[in-house]
């Protein structure tokens, strides 16, 4: 199981990013544990400079925009 964190304030783009990850994982039949991280100090501690941002198993894989579905597929595999 992959652990996914979506970092952001809870804005529309952050919500869209989390939904896209959940939908893509379901399509690929990949088990994930998805968390939304909205605490500013936790976001900064993760090294995130712009949101929404995504980490997979503790590694920052995307930041600054809603990733497209191909990118989500790439970091879920």
PDB file of C-alpha atoms in Angstrom:
ATOM      1  CA  UNK A   1       0.000   0.000   0.000  1.00  0.00           C
ATOM      2  CA  UNK A   2       1.284   3.427  -0.930  1.00  0.00           C
ATOM      3  CA  UNK A   3       0.939   6.326   1.476  1.00  0.00           C
ATOM      4  CA  UNK A   4      -0.116   9.497  -0.332  1.00  0.00           C
ATOM      5  CA  UNK A   5      -0.207  12.980   1.183  1.00  0.00           C
ATOM      6  CA  UNK A   6      -1.884  15.887  -0.589  1.00  0.00           C
ATOM      7  CA  UNK A   7      -0.592  19.176   0.814  1.00  0.00           C
ATOM      8  CA  UNK A   8      -2.635  22.347   0.625  1.00  0.00           C
ATOM      9  CA  UNK A   9      -5.004  24.677   2.376  1.00  0.00           C
ATOM     10  CA  UNK A  10      -8.094  22.785   1.269  1.00  0.00           C
ATOM     11  CA  UNK A  11      -8.610  24.906  -1.834  1.00  0.00           C
ATOM     12  CA  UNK A  12     -10.461  23.682  -4.930  1.00  0.00           C
ATOM     13  CA  UNK A  13      -7.208  22.557  -6.607  1.00  0.00           C
ATOM     14  CA  UNK A  14      -6.212  20.555  -3.521  1.00  0.00           C
ATOM     15  CA  UNK A  15      -9.596  18.829  -3.405  1.00  0.00           C
ATOM     16  CA  UNK A  16      -9.435  18.123  -7.156  1.00  0.00           C
ATOM     17  CA  UNK A  17      -5.936  16.662  -6.777  1.00  0.00           C
ATOM     18  CA  UNK A  18      -7.044  14.326  -3.975  1.00  0.00           C
ATOM     19  CA  UNK A  19     -10.100  13.201  -5.951  1.00  0.00           C
ATOM     20  CA  UNK A  20      -8.008  12.558  -9.071  1.00  0.00           C
ATOM     21  CA  UNK A  21      -5.557  10.432  -7.091  1.00  0.00           C
ATOM     22  CA  UNK A  22      -8.358   8.395  -5.519  1.00  0.00           C
ATOM     23  CA  UNK A  23     -10.073   7.840  -8.885  1.00  0.00           C
ATOM     24  CA  UNK A  24      -6.832   6.882 -10.638  1.00  0.00           C
ATOM     25  CA  UNK A  25      -5.791   4.464  -7.871  1.00  0.00           C
ATOM     26  CA  UNK A  26      -9.198   2.802  -8.080  1.00  0.00           C
ATOM     27  CA  UNK A  27      -8.926   2.498 -11.884  1.00  0.00           C
ATOM     28  CA  UNK A  28      -5.462   0.942 -11.548  1.00  0.00           C
ATOM     29  CA  UNK A  29      -6.600  -1.266  -8.638  1.00  0.00           C
ATOM     30  CA  UNK A  30      -3.838   0.090  -6.399  1.00  0.00           C
ATOM     31  CA  UNK A  31      -4.376   0.312  -2.635  1.00  0.00           C
ATOM     32  CA  UNK A  32      -3.487   3.706  -1.220  1.00  0.00           C
ATOM     33  CA  UNK A  33      -3.774   5.510   2.088  1.00  0.00           C
ATOM     34  CA  UNK A  34      -4.583   9.124   1.198  1.00  0.00           C
ATOM     35  CA  UNK A  35      -4.242  11.986   3.666  1.00  0.00           C
ATOM     36  CA  UNK A  36      -4.929  15.675   3.164  1.00  0.00           C
ATOM     37  CA  UNK A  37      -2.365  17.780   5.004  1.00  0.00           C
ATOM     38  CA  UNK A  38      -3.667  21.285   5.669  1.00  0.00           C
ATOM     39  CA  UNK A  39      -1.460  22.305   8.618  1.00  0.00           C
ATOM     40  CA  UNK A  40       0.900  25.055   7.413  1.00  0.00           C
ATOM     41  CA  UNK A  41       3.796  23.923   9.614  1.00  0.00           C
ATOM     42  CA  UNK A  42       3.450  20.325   8.385  1.00  0.00           C
ATOM     43  CA  UNK A  43       3.347  21.585   4.790  1.00  0.00           C
ATOM     44  CA  UNK A  44       6.517  23.630   5.307  1.00  0.00           C
ATOM     45  CA  UNK A  45       8.238  20.747   7.145  1.00  0.00           C
ATOM     46  CA  UNK A  46       7.630  18.564   4.064  1.00  0.00           C
ATOM     47  CA  UNK A  47       9.535  21.091   1.931  1.00  0.00           C
ATOM     48  CA  UNK A  48       6.480  22.171  -0.047  1.00  0.00           C
ATOM     49  CA  UNK A  49       6.900  25.616  -1.637  1.00  0.00           C
ATOM     50  CA  UNK A  50       3.649  25.731  -3.634  1.00  0.00           C
ATOM     51  CA  UNK A  51       0.377  23.851  -3.413  1.00  0.00           C
ATOM     52  CA  UNK A  52      -1.258  21.582  -4.162  1.00  0.00           C
ATOM     53  CA  UNK A  53       1.617  19.189  -3.621  1.00  0.00           C
ATOM     54  CA  UNK A  54       1.766  15.410  -3.450  1.00  0.00           C
ATOM     55  CA  UNK A  55       4.108  13.011  -1.702  1.00  0.00           C
ATOM     56  CA  UNK A  56       4.219   9.261  -2.202  1.00  0.00           C
ATOM     57  CA  UNK A  57       5.747   7.199   0.607  1.00  0.00           C
ATOM     58  CA  UNK A  58       7.379  10.352   1.983  1.00  0.00           C
ATOM     59  CA  UNK A  59       8.902  11.562  -1.301  1.00  0.00           C
ATOM     60  CA  UNK A  60       7.610  14.818  -2.807  1.00  0.00           C
ATOM     61  CA  UNK A  61       6.553  13.976  -6.379  1.00  0.00           C
ATOM     62  CA  UNK A  62       4.557  17.019  -7.495  1.00  0.00           C
ATOM     63  CA  UNK A  63       3.805  20.605  -6.493  1.00  0.00           C
ATOM     64  CA  UNK A  64       2.259  23.807  -7.737  1.00  0.00           C
ATOM     65  CA  UNK A  65      -0.656  22.560  -9.820  1.00  0.00           C
ATOM     66  CA  UNK A  66      -3.250  19.862 -10.270  1.00  0.00           C
ATOM     67  CA  UNK A  67      -1.335  16.959 -11.837  1.00  0.00           C
ATOM     68  CA  UNK A  68      -2.742  15.442 -15.013  1.00  0.00           C
ATOM     69  CA  UNK A  69      -3.942  11.856 -14.931  1.00  0.00           C
ATOM     70  CA  UNK A  70      -0.839  10.519 -16.702  1.00  0.00           C
ATOM     71  CA  UNK A  71       1.406  12.024 -14.034  1.00  0.00           C
ATOM     72  CA  UNK A  72      -0.762  10.524 -11.293  1.00  0.00           C
ATOM     73  CA  UNK A  73      -0.528   7.130 -12.982  1.00  0.00           C
ATOM     74  CA  UNK A  74       3.256   7.505 -13.158  1.00  0.00           C
ATOM     75  CA  UNK A  75       3.707   8.213  -9.470  1.00  0.00           C
ATOM     76  CA  UNK A  76       1.233   5.559  -8.367  1.00  0.00           C
ATOM     77  CA  UNK A  77       3.048   2.783 -10.245  1.00  0.00           C
TER      78      UNK A  77
END
